[in-house]
Coordinates of C-alpha atoms (C1' of nucleotides) in Angstrom, one line a residue:
Chain A
X254 CA -79.4 -87.8 -82.6
X255 CA -76.8 -88.6 -84.8
X256 CA -74.7 -90.7 -83.5
X257 CA -71.8 -89.6 -85.2
X258 CA -69.7 -91.9 -83.1
X259 CA -66.8 -89.3 -82.1
X260 CA -63.5 -91.1 -82.6
X261 CA -62.0 -91.9 -79.5
X262 CA -59.2 -89.4 -78.1
X263 CA -56.2 -90.6 -75.9
X264 CA -56.8 -88.3 -73.1
X265 CA -52.9 -87.8 -71.6
X266 CA -51.4 -87.6 -75.5
X267 CA -54.4 -84.9 -76.3
X268 CA -53.2 -82.9 -72.9
X269 CA -49.8 -83.1 -73.3
X270 CA -49.9 -81.8 -76.9
X271 CA -52.0 -78.7 -75.4
X272 CA -49.4 -78.3 -72.9
X273 CA -47.1 -77.9 -75.3
X274 CA -48.7 -75.7 -77.6
X275 CA -49.3 -73.5 -74.5
X276 CA -45.5 -73.3 -73.9
X277 CA -44.6 -73.1 -77.1
X278 CA -46.2 -70.0 -77.8
X279 CA -44.9 -68.4 -74.3
X280 CA -41.7 -66.3 -74.6
X281 CA -40.6 -67.3 -71.1
X282 CA -41.4 -69.7 -69.2
X283 CA -44.0 -70.6 -66.6
X284 CA -44.8 -72.6 -63.5
X285 CA -47.0 -75.7 -62.6
X286 CA -49.9 -73.8 -61.1
X287 CA -50.4 -71.1 -63.5
X288 CA -50.3 -73.7 -66.7
X289 CA -52.4 -75.9 -65.1
X290 CA -55.0 -73.2 -64.6
X291 CA -54.9 -71.9 -68.0
X292 CA -55.6 -75.3 -69.0
X293 CA -58.1 -76.3 -67.0
X294 CA -55.9 -79.7 -65.1
X295 CA -54.6 -80.4 -62.2
X296 CA -51.5 -79.5 -60.7
X297 CA -50.4 -83.1 -60.2
X298 CA -51.4 -84.3 -63.8
X299 CA -49.9 -81.1 -65.2
X300 CA -46.6 -81.9 -63.2
X301 CA -46.3 -85.7 -64.7
X302 CA -47.2 -84.7 -68.2
X303 CA -44.4 -81.4 -67.7
X304 CA -42.6 -83.8 -66.0
X305 CA -43.2 -86.7 -69.4
X306 CA -42.1 -84.0 -71.6
X307 CA -39.0 -82.8 -70.1
X308 CA -37.3 -86.2 -70.2
X309 CA -38.7 -86.9 -73.6
X310 CA -37.1 -83.4 -74.4
X311 CA -39.6 -81.5 -75.5
X312 CA -39.9 -79.3 -72.8
X313 CA -36.8 -77.5 -70.1
X314 CA -36.5 -76.5 -66.7
X315 CA -35.1 -72.5 -66.9
X316 CA -32.8 -72.1 -63.6
X317 CA -35.7 -69.8 -61.9
X318 CA -37.6 -73.5 -62.1
X319 CA -40.3 -72.6 -64.7
X320 CA -41.2 -74.4 -67.4
X321 CA -40.4 -73.6 -71.5
X322 CA -40.9 -75.3 -74.6
X323 CA -37.1 -76.0 -76.0
X324 CA -36.6 -75.8 -80.2
X325 CA -37.0 -79.8 -80.0
X326 CA -40.1 -78.8 -81.8
X327 CA -39.2 -76.8 -84.0
X328 CA -36.8 -79.3 -85.2
X329 CA -39.0 -82.1 -86.2
X330 CA -41.4 -79.4 -87.6
X331 CA -38.7 -78.2 -90.1
X332 CA -38.6 -81.9 -91.5
X333 CA -42.4 -81.5 -92.4
X334 CA -40.9 -78.9 -94.2
X335 CA -37.5 -80.3 -95.5
X336 CA -39.7 -83.9 -96.4
X337 CA -42.9 -81.8 -97.8
X338 CA -43.2 -82.4 -101.5
X339 CA -43.6 -79.2 -103.3
X340 CA -44.0 -81.2 -106.4
X341 CA -46.6 -83.2 -105.1
X342 CA -49.1 -80.4 -103.4
X343 CA -48.1 -78.9 -107.2
X344 CA -48.3 -81.2 -109.8
X345 CA -51.9 -80.9 -110.4
X346 CA -51.3 -77.5 -111.2
X347 CA -48.8 -78.4 -113.2
X348 CA -50.5 -80.8 -115.4
X349 CA -53.4 -78.2 -116.0
X350 CA -51.4 -75.7 -117.0
X351 CA -49.7 -77.5 -119.3
X352 CA -52.9 -78.4 -120.5
X353 CA -53.9 -74.7 -120.8
X354 CA -50.7 -73.6 -122.3
X355 CA -49.3 -76.3 -124.1
X356 CA -46.1 -75.0 -123.1
X357 CA -43.2 -76.2 -121.0
X358 CA -44.2 -76.2 -116.9
X359 CA -40.9 -75.4 -114.5
X360 CA -41.5 -76.3 -110.6
X361 CA -38.6 -74.3 -108.8
X362 CA -37.1 -72.8 -105.7
X363 CA -34.8 -70.7 -104.6
X364 CA -31.1 -70.9 -103.8
X365 CA -29.1 -68.9 -102.7
X366 CA -29.0 -66.1 -106.0
X367 CA -30.2 -69.1 -108.7
X368 CA -33.5 -71.1 -108.8
X369 CA -33.1 -74.5 -109.3
X370 CA -35.7 -76.3 -111.1
X371 CA -37.3 -79.4 -109.3
X372 CA -39.9 -80.2 -111.9
X373 CA -41.5 -79.6 -115.2
X374 CA -43.8 -80.6 -117.7
X375 CA -42.1 -80.4 -121.4
X376 CA -44.1 -78.8 -124.2
X377 CA -45.7 -80.4 -126.5
X378 CA -45.1 -78.0 -129.4
X379 CA -43.0 -78.5 -131.3
X380 CA -40.4 -75.5 -130.1
X381 CA -39.7 -75.7 -126.9
X382 CA -37.7 -74.3 -124.4
X383 CA -35.1 -76.5 -122.8
X384 CA -33.9 -76.4 -119.0
X385 CA -33.1 -79.9 -117.7
X386 CA -34.8 -80.4 -113.8
X387 CA -32.1 -79.6 -111.1
X388 CA -30.8 -76.8 -113.7
X389 CA -30.5 -73.5 -112.2
X390 CA -31.3 -70.3 -113.4
X391 CA -30.2 -66.9 -112.0
X392 CA -33.0 -65.2 -110.4
X393 CA -33.6 -61.6 -111.8
X394 CA -33.3 -63.2 -115.6
X395 CA -36.5 -66.1 -115.3
X396 CA -40.0 -65.7 -114.9
X397 CA -39.8 -68.5 -112.0
X398 CA -36.9 -66.5 -110.4
X399 CA -38.2 -62.4 -110.4
X400 CA -41.6 -64.3 -109.0
X401 CA -39.0 -65.5 -105.9
X402 CA -36.9 -62.3 -105.8
X403 CA -39.9 -60.3 -105.5
X404 CA -40.8 -62.1 -102.3
X405 CA -38.0 -60.8 -100.7
X406 CA -36.5 -58.2 -102.2
X407 CA -35.5 -56.2 -99.4
X408 CA -33.4 -59.2 -98.1
X409 CA -31.4 -60.3 -102.1
X410 CA -31.9 -56.7 -103.5
X411 CA -28.0 -55.5 -102.8
X412 CA -26.9 -59.1 -103.1
X413 CA -28.4 -59.6 -106.6
X414 CA -27.3 -55.9 -107.3
X415 CA -24.0 -56.7 -107.3
X416 CA -24.3 -60.2 -109.6
X417 CA -25.7 -58.5 -112.5
X418 CA -24.6 -60.2 -115.2
X419 CA -26.0 -60.0 -118.9
X420 CA -26.9 -63.2 -120.8
X421 CA -29.0 -61.6 -123.3
X422 CA -29.5 -57.8 -124.7
X423 CA -33.3 -58.1 -122.7
X424 CA -31.3 -58.8 -118.9
X425 CA -31.7 -56.7 -117.0
X426 CA -28.3 -55.2 -115.8
X427 CA -29.4 -52.3 -114.1
X428 CA -30.0 -52.0 -110.9
X429 CA -32.8 -48.8 -111.3
X430 CA -34.5 -50.7 -114.0
X431 CA -34.5 -53.8 -111.5
X432 CA -36.5 -51.9 -108.9
X433 CA -39.2 -51.3 -111.2
X434 CA -39.6 -54.1 -112.6
X435 CA -39.5 -55.9 -109.2
X436 CA -42.8 -53.1 -108.2
X437 CA -44.0 -53.8 -111.4
X438 CA -43.9 -57.7 -110.4
X439 CA -45.6 -56.9 -106.9
X440 CA -48.5 -55.3 -108.4
X441 CA -49.1 -57.8 -111.5
X442 CA -49.2 -60.4 -108.9
X443 CA -46.4 -62.8 -111.7
X444 CA -43.1 -62.1 -112.4
X445 CA -42.8 -61.1 -117.0
X446 CA -39.4 -62.9 -118.3
X447 CA -38.9 -61.1 -121.7
X448 CA -35.7 -63.4 -122.8
X449 CA -33.4 -62.0 -120.2
X450 CA -31.8 -65.3 -120.0
X451 CA -32.0 -67.2 -123.2
X452 CA -32.6 -64.7 -126.1
X453 CA -36.5 -65.4 -127.7
X454 CA -37.2 -67.5 -124.9
X455 CA -39.6 -65.9 -122.8
X456 CA -41.2 -67.3 -119.2
X457 CA -44.2 -66.5 -116.7
X458 CA -43.4 -67.0 -113.0
X459 CA -45.9 -66.6 -109.8
X460 CA -44.6 -67.7 -106.3
X461 CA -46.1 -70.2 -103.8
X462 CA -46.5 -69.6 -100.3
X463 CA -46.8 -71.7 -97.2
X464 CA -49.9 -71.4 -94.8
X465 CA -47.4 -68.7 -92.5
X466 CA -46.8 -66.6 -95.5
X467 CA -43.0 -67.8 -96.4
X468 CA -41.9 -68.6 -100.2
X469 CA -41.9 -72.2 -100.7
X470 CA -40.8 -71.7 -104.5
X471 CA -42.7 -70.7 -107.7
X472 CA -44.4 -72.0 -111.1
X473 CA -43.4 -70.8 -114.0
X474 CA -44.3 -70.7 -118.1
X475 CA -41.6 -71.0 -120.6
X476 CA -42.7 -70.0 -123.9
X477 CA -40.3 -69.1 -127.0
X478 CA -41.3 -65.7 -128.5
X479 CA -42.9 -67.2 -131.5
X480 CA -45.4 -69.2 -130.2
X481 CA -46.8 -66.2 -128.3
X482 CA -49.1 -64.0 -129.7
X483 CA -51.3 -61.2 -129.2
X484 CA -52.7 -61.2 -125.4
X485 CA -51.2 -64.5 -124.6
X486 CA -49.1 -62.8 -122.3
X487 CA -51.7 -61.8 -120.5
X488 CA -53.3 -65.0 -120.5
X489 CA -50.7 -67.3 -119.3
X490 CA -49.9 -64.9 -116.6
X491 CA -52.8 -64.9 -115.1
X492 CA -52.7 -68.6 -115.2
X493 CA -49.8 -69.2 -113.5
X494 CA -50.9 -66.6 -110.9
X495 CA -53.8 -68.7 -110.3
X496 CA -52.2 -71.8 -110.2
X497 CA -49.7 -70.6 -108.0
X498 CA -52.0 -69.5 -105.4
X499 CA -54.0 -72.6 -105.4
X500 CA -50.6 -74.5 -104.5
X501 CA -50.5 -72.7 -101.8
X502 CA -54.6 -73.6 -100.9
X503 CA -52.9 -77.1 -101.3
X504 CA -50.1 -76.6 -98.8
X505 CA -52.6 -74.9 -96.4
X506 CA -54.7 -77.9 -96.1
X507 CA -51.8 -80.2 -94.8
Chain K
X278 CA -26.3 -96.6 -56.0
X279 CA -27.6 -93.5 -57.0
X280 CA -31.0 -93.6 -55.9
X281 CA -32.0 -91.9 -59.6
X282 CA -35.7 -93.1 -59.1
X283 CA -36.1 -92.7 -63.0
X284 CA -39.1 -90.0 -63.3
X285 CA -42.3 -91.0 -64.0
X286 CA -43.3 -90.9 -68.1
X287 CA -46.8 -91.5 -69.4
X288 CA -46.3 -93.9 -71.7
X289 CA -49.3 -92.8 -73.9
X290 CA -48.1 -89.1 -74.5
X291 CA -44.4 -90.9 -75.3
X292 CA -45.6 -93.0 -77.5
X293 CA -47.9 -89.9 -79.6
X294 CA -45.4 -88.6 -79.9
X295 CA -42.5 -90.7 -80.9
X296 CA -45.5 -91.4 -83.3
X297 CA -45.3 -88.0 -84.5
X298 CA -41.6 -87.6 -84.6
X299 CA -41.7 -90.6 -87.1
X300 CA -44.2 -89.4 -89.3
X301 CA -42.5 -86.0 -89.5
X302 CA -39.1 -88.4 -91.2
X303 CA -40.9 -89.5 -93.4
X304 CA -40.8 -88.5 -97.3
X305 CA -44.2 -90.1 -98.0
X306 CA -47.1 -91.7 -95.5
X307 CA -46.8 -95.3 -94.0
X308 CA -49.3 -97.0 -92.4
X309 CA -50.8 -98.6 -89.6
X310 CA -48.6 -101.8 -89.8
X311 CA -45.3 -100.4 -90.9
X312 CA -45.3 -97.6 -88.6
X313 CA -47.0 -100.4 -85.4
X314 CA -43.5 -102.3 -86.5
X315 CA -41.4 -99.6 -86.8
X316 CA -41.9 -98.3 -83.2
X317 CA -42.5 -102.0 -81.6
X318 CA -46.0 -101.0 -80.9
X319 CA -49.1 -102.8 -81.0
X320 CA -50.8 -102.8 -84.8
X321 CA -54.5 -101.6 -82.7
X322 CA -52.3 -98.8 -80.3
X323 CA -51.1 -97.3 -83.4
X324 CA -53.9 -97.2 -84.5
X325 CA -55.7 -95.7 -81.5
X326 CA -52.9 -92.9 -81.2
X327 CA -52.8 -92.1 -85.1
X328 CA -56.7 -91.2 -84.6
X329 CA -56.0 -88.7 -81.6
X330 CA -53.2 -87.5 -83.6
X331 CA -55.5 -87.3 -86.5
X332 CA -58.8 -85.6 -84.9
X333 CA -56.2 -82.5 -82.9
X334 CA -54.8 -82.0 -86.2
X335 CA -51.1 -83.2 -86.1
X336 CA -52.1 -85.6 -89.0
X337 CA -53.6 -86.1 -91.9
X338 CA -54.7 -89.2 -94.3
X339 CA -53.4 -89.3 -97.5
X340 CA -55.7 -90.3 -100.7
X341 CA -54.0 -93.6 -100.4
X342 CA -55.3 -94.2 -96.9
X343 CA -51.7 -93.8 -95.2
X344 CA -51.2 -91.5 -92.8
X345 CA -48.4 -88.3 -93.1
X346 CA -47.7 -85.8 -90.7
X347 CA -49.5 -82.4 -91.2
X348 CA -48.0 -78.6 -90.4
X349 CA -49.1 -78.6 -87.3
X350 CA -46.3 -79.4 -85.5
X351 CA -44.4 -77.1 -87.4
X352 CA -46.3 -74.3 -87.2
X353 CA -46.6 -74.9 -83.0
X354 CA -42.7 -75.2 -83.4
X355 CA -42.3 -72.5 -85.7
X356 CA -43.7 -69.8 -82.8
X357 CA -41.1 -70.4 -80.7
X358 CA -38.8 -69.0 -83.1
X359 CA -41.3 -66.9 -84.0
X360 CA -41.0 -65.2 -80.8
X361 CA -37.9 -63.6 -82.1
X362 CA -38.1 -63.2 -85.4
X363 CA -34.2 -63.3 -85.8
X364 CA -34.1 -64.8 -89.1
X365 CA -35.7 -61.8 -91.2
X366 CA -33.4 -59.3 -89.3
X367 CA -30.2 -61.1 -89.8
X368 CA -30.9 -62.5 -93.2
X369 CA -28.9 -59.5 -94.7
X370 CA -26.0 -59.9 -93.0
X371 CA -26.0 -63.1 -93.5
X372 CA -26.0 -63.1 -97.1
X373 CA -22.5 -59.7 -96.5
X374 CA -20.7 -62.4 -94.6
X375 CA -21.2 -65.4 -96.9
X376 CA -20.1 -62.9 -99.8
X377 CA -17.4 -61.3 -98.1
X378 CA -16.0 -65.1 -96.8
X379 CA -17.4 -67.3 -98.9
X380 CA -17.6 -69.9 -96.2
X381 CA -20.8 -71.5 -94.6
X382 CA -22.7 -68.7 -92.4
X383 CA -25.0 -69.9 -89.3
X384 CA -27.8 -68.1 -87.7
X385 CA -28.1 -70.1 -84.3
X386 CA -30.1 -69.6 -80.7
X387 CA -29.4 -71.4 -77.6
X388 CA -31.2 -73.7 -76.5
X389 CA -30.7 -75.1 -72.8
X390 CA -27.2 -75.7 -73.0
X391 CA -27.1 -76.5 -77.0
X392 CA -26.9 -74.3 -79.3
X393 CA -30.0 -75.1 -82.6
X394 CA -28.7 -73.3 -85.8
X395 CA -32.0 -71.5 -87.1
X396 CA -30.9 -70.7 -90.8
X397 CA -27.2 -70.6 -93.0
X398 CA -25.5 -70.2 -96.3
X399 CA -23.9 -72.8 -97.5
X400 CA -20.1 -71.7 -98.2
X401 CA -19.1 -71.7 -102.1
X402 CA -15.9 -72.9 -101.9
X403 CA -15.6 -77.0 -102.6
X404 CA -14.6 -78.3 -99.0
X405 CA -17.3 -77.2 -96.8
X406 CA -18.6 -77.2 -93.1
X407 CA -21.8 -78.8 -92.6
X408 CA -24.0 -79.1 -90.2
X409 CA -28.1 -79.0 -91.2
X410 CA -30.7 -76.4 -90.0
X411 CA -32.5 -77.6 -86.5
X412 CA -29.3 -79.3 -85.8
X413 CA -27.8 -78.9 -82.4
X414 CA -24.0 -78.9 -80.9
X415 CA -22.8 -78.1 -77.6
X416 CA -22.7 -74.0 -76.0
X417 CA -19.1 -74.6 -75.0
X418 CA -17.7 -75.8 -78.3
X419 CA -18.4 -73.7 -81.4
X420 CA -18.3 -69.8 -81.8
X421 CA -22.1 -69.4 -82.0
X422 CA -22.3 -71.1 -78.9
X423 CA -19.1 -70.0 -77.0
X424 CA -20.3 -66.2 -78.3
X425 CA -23.7 -66.9 -76.3
X426 CA -22.5 -68.5 -73.5
X427 CA -20.0 -65.6 -73.6
X428 CA -22.9 -63.2 -72.7
X429 CA -25.1 -65.1 -69.7
X430 CA -21.4 -67.3 -68.6
X431 CA -22.3 -66.4 -65.3
X432 CA -25.3 -68.3 -65.0
X433 CA -24.5 -70.3 -66.8
X434 CA -20.9 -71.6 -66.0
X435 CA -21.6 -74.1 -63.5
X436 CA -24.5 -75.9 -65.8
X437 CA -21.8 -76.2 -68.7
X438 CA -19.3 -76.8 -66.2
X439 CA -20.6 -80.2 -65.4
X440 CA -21.0 -81.2 -68.9
X441 CA -17.9 -80.7 -70.5
X442 CA -17.9 -83.1 -72.6
X443 CA -14.9 -84.2 -75.1
X444 CA -15.5 -84.5 -78.8
X445 CA -11.6 -83.4 -80.2
X446 CA -8.5 -82.6 -78.9
X447 CA -8.9 -79.1 -78.9
X448 CA -11.9 -79.2 -77.0
X449 CA -12.0 -77.2 -74.1
X450 CA -12.5 -79.6 -70.9
X451 CA -11.3 -77.9 -68.1
X452 CA -13.3 -75.6 -66.4
X453 CA -10.7 -72.8 -65.8
X454 CA -9.5 -73.1 -69.6
X455 CA -13.1 -72.1 -70.3
X456 CA -13.5 -69.5 -67.5
X457 CA -10.2 -67.6 -69.4
X458 CA -11.5 -68.2 -72.9
X459 CA -15.4 -66.8 -71.9
X460 CA -13.1 -63.8 -70.5
X461 CA -10.8 -63.5 -73.8
X462 CA -13.8 -63.8 -76.0
X463 CA -15.8 -60.8 -74.1
X464 CA -12.6 -58.6 -74.6
X465 CA -12.0 -59.6 -78.2
X466 CA -15.8 -59.0 -78.9
X467 CA -16.2 -62.0 -81.0
X468 CA -15.5 -66.3 -80.2
X469 CA -12.6 -68.7 -81.6
X470 CA -13.4 -72.5 -82.0
X471 CA -10.3 -74.0 -83.1
X472 CA -11.8 -76.9 -84.0
X473 CA -13.2 -78.0 -80.5
X474 CA -16.3 -79.9 -81.5
X475 CA -15.3 -81.6 -85.5
X476 CA -11.9 -81.4 -85.7
X477 CA -9.8 -78.8 -88.6
X478 CA -13.4 -76.8 -88.9
X479 CA -12.7 -73.8 -86.6
X480 CA -15.1 -71.1 -86.6
X481 CA -16.1 -67.4 -84.9
X482 CA -19.4 -66.3 -83.6
X483 CA -21.1 -63.0 -82.4
X484 CA -24.0 -62.5 -80.3
X485 CA -27.1 -60.1 -81.2
X486 CA -28.6 -58.7 -78.9
X487 CA -32.0 -57.3 -78.7
X488 CA -33.0 -53.9 -77.6
X489 CA -33.1 -54.2 -74.2
X490 CA -29.5 -56.5 -74.0
X491 CA -31.2 -59.5 -74.0
X492 CA -29.0 -62.0 -75.8
X493 CA -31.3 -63.2 -79.4
X494 CA -28.9 -65.2 -80.8
X495 CA -25.4 -65.4 -82.7
X496 CA -24.1 -65.3 -86.4
X497 CA -21.4 -67.6 -87.2
X498 CA -18.6 -68.3 -90.3
X499 CA -17.8 -71.9 -90.3
X500 CA -13.7 -72.5 -91.6
X501 CA -11.9 -75.4 -92.9
X502 CA -8.8 -74.9 -91.1
X503 CA -6.9 -76.1 -94.5
X504 CA -9.0 -72.6 -95.9
X505 CA -7.9 -70.3 -93.3
X506 CA -4.7 -68.3 -94.5
X507 CA -2.6 -66.4 -92.2
X508 CA -4.4 -63.4 -91.3
X509 CA -8.1 -64.6 -91.9
X510 CA -8.8 -65.3 -88.6
X511 CA -8.7 -61.8 -87.3
X512 CA -10.3 -60.4 -90.8
X513 CA -13.1 -62.8 -90.3
X514 CA -13.7 -62.4 -86.4
X515 CA -13.6 -58.9 -86.6
X516 CA -16.4 -59.2 -90.1
X517 CA -18.4 -61.8 -87.7
X518 CA -18.6 -59.0 -84.9
X519 CA -19.8 -56.3 -87.4
X520 CA -22.5 -58.5 -88.4
X521 CA -23.6 -59.2 -85.4
X522 CA -24.0 -55.4 -84.0
X523 CA -25.3 -54.9 -87.7
X524 CA -28.3 -57.2 -86.8
X525 CA -28.4 -55.5 -83.1
X526 CA -29.2 -52.5 -84.7
X527 CA -31.8 -53.9 -86.8
X528 CA -33.4 -55.3 -84.2
X529 CA -33.5 -51.8 -82.6
X530 CA -35.7 -50.8 -85.4
X531 CA -38.1 -53.6 -85.3
Chain B
dA11 C1' -63.0 -118.2 -105.1
dT12 C1' -58.9 -118.3 -102.5
dG13 C1' -55.6 -116.5 -99.9
dC14 C1' -52.5 -112.9 -98.1
dG15 C1' -52.2 -108.4 -96.7
dT16 C1' -54.0 -104.5 -94.9
dA17 C1' -57.4 -101.0 -91.9
dT18 C1' -60.2 -101.3 -87.9
dT19 C1' -63.8 -102.9 -84.5
dC20 C1' -64.6 -104.8 -80.4
dT21 C1' -64.0 -106.1 -75.5
dA22 C1' -62.5 -107.9 -71.1
dT23 C1' -58.8 -107.0 -67.9
dA24 C1' -55.4 -104.4 -66.2
dT25 C1' -53.0 -101.0 -65.1
dA26 C1' -51.8 -96.3 -66.2
dG27 C1' -53.3 -92.1 -65.8
dC28 C1' -56.1 -89.3 -62.9
dG29 C1' -57.2 -86.4 -58.5
dG30 C1' -57.3 -84.9 -54.2
dA31 C1' -54.8 -84.4 -50.1
dA32 C1' -50.3 -84.2 -47.9
dC33 C1' -45.7 -82.5 -47.8
dA34 C1' -41.5 -79.1 -49.0
dA35 C1' -40.0 -75.6 -50.8
dT36 C1' -40.0 -70.7 -51.4
dG37 C1' -40.6 -65.9 -51.0
dA38 C1' -42.9 -61.3 -48.8
dG39 C1' -45.1 -58.8 -45.8
dC40 C1' -44.1 -57.5 -41.0
Chain R
dG217 C1' -37.0 -63.5 -36.8
dC218 C1' -41.9 -65.5 -37.1
dT219 C1' -46.1 -66.2 -40.1
dC220 C1' -48.6 -66.8 -44.2
dA221 C1' -49.5 -67.7 -49.0
dT222 C1' -48.1 -69.6 -53.0
dT223 C1' -45.9 -72.7 -55.5
dG224 C1' -43.9 -77.1 -56.5
dT225 C1' -43.5 -82.2 -55.7
dT226 C1' -44.6 -86.2 -53.9
dC227 C1' -47.9 -90.3 -52.3
dC228 C1' -51.7 -93.1 -52.7
dG229 C1' -56.0 -95.5 -53.2
dC230 C1' -59.8 -96.0 -57.1
dT231 C1' -61.1 -95.6 -61.7
dA232 C1' -61.9 -94.4 -65.8
dT233 C1' -58.0 -95.5 -69.8
dA234 C1' -55.2 -97.1 -72.5
dT235 C1' -54.3 -102.0 -73.8
dA236 C1' -53.4 -106.3 -76.2
dG237 C1' -55.7 -109.2 -78.7
dA238 C1' -58.9 -111.9 -81.6
dA239 C1' -62.3 -110.8 -84.5
dT240 C1' -64.1 -108.5 -88.6
dA241 C1' -64.1 -106.1 -93.1
dC242 C1' -61.7 -104.6 -96.4
dG243 C1' -58.3 -105.1 -101.1
dC244 C1' -55.7 -107.0 -104.3
dA245 C1' -53.0 -110.5 -106.3
dT246 C1' -53.2 -115.1 -108.5

DNA sequence: ATGCGTATTCTATATAGCGGAACAATGAGC
DNA sequence: GCTCATTGTTCCGCTATATAGAATACGCAT
């Protein structure tokens, strides 16, 4: 028998959180008795725990005297996501992409109909694309943006459609074309920008997901067209896609 | 002297949750010592609570041996909100409202006698009202809240009446006035807040209904008074009302 | 080496939380 | 109306439990 020395677990805290979990999982309130049965606790114990959770603001009493979770747990959880540093989670993969491509790597999140760059690694090659951290770009024009757009295309389509501005001769200004491109992007698994925002600057992007499937951001590689040889496009696309899903995997472990 | 007989509070649970809150509020990990100082707990106590939180999956150890909150708290809280996938159903209409008004758009649900913002779209105008996602406001003071309150006014009236706190000189602190306002709101179809929570910040709100008639949440537009010209009030009100009923329609299809 | 700041383990002790039973409040069935 | 069944709440004595504080171990400077 291996004396694993199980870490000691405070039972009160454990039970309290169990109650909270149970409660948040229910659409409507539940009574003390049912709850205690559910969790295999004594009524009095359950009652006291509910009492403390209530005074702490995690639980409230419904008018029908049953107990229900408040949104406090959610509010707390939200700040985790807010503080969740995508940059930290993505940094290894960004380095990897940089090594593999020697091009400029971007990490971007969506902000309305734009994307905002929250991190980047400069290209080591002489000719490089330029975009400052904190800078923005239209969502339908660049690799990262298109990757993000494809994720929520149903929600964003009409909005974007109403604002299709032309930046280069490659820019997609036709909704039908955008529809097709988004469909293709979804199939492909990563997005391609053929110089639609800055002339002769191509880019590739793939989305990063939170554990629940929500879109958290996107990774992208930006490449001057003259740097791009035959077949490079596919290779970089695949790399970005892989990197993004790897970051998503990282987030899953948080 | 009121014999309040303070409800008994399990200290372990309380401390544990305090730690969790503290942790979720931090951008990066924190050590046992700092944390214990922060919360006024013993190091060993803090350590043990961290240990249980870790084995329960709420906390993880960073590579640098510090402690940080995991996404579990978030996932739990999320399920509260997830029970209604309101955000998805409302997003298109929120964008629409944003386009039409250029002001800040809120999606809120009721949480006891407060409302909590579960989504928003920032105003594009320079002066904008500010409320964080996850933030809360009294139900009887703001547009979204008043819309929600009007829906269940019979149930909530007395509770609310007992807690009429004054936030601005426009705040309704008189039950009779509230009665009238709620009646007017029902007739009108949307709620108006004339700067009753934050001075000079007006807001408009309308309720979203589930297919069975239950109230799911509310859409709102928040407007600094100086942005508001003659007739804008009616226009925005009508917009919000239409948007909310459109979202209700969406929910019907889910 | 040495000292200082951590994290972690140990242990004796008090007390916080526990279960069970008693009590109150509800509501259903007749 | 009354009973009976079920739920929510309080009480209380016991002991398992969480606690504080000291002891130990680690890391990292100088």
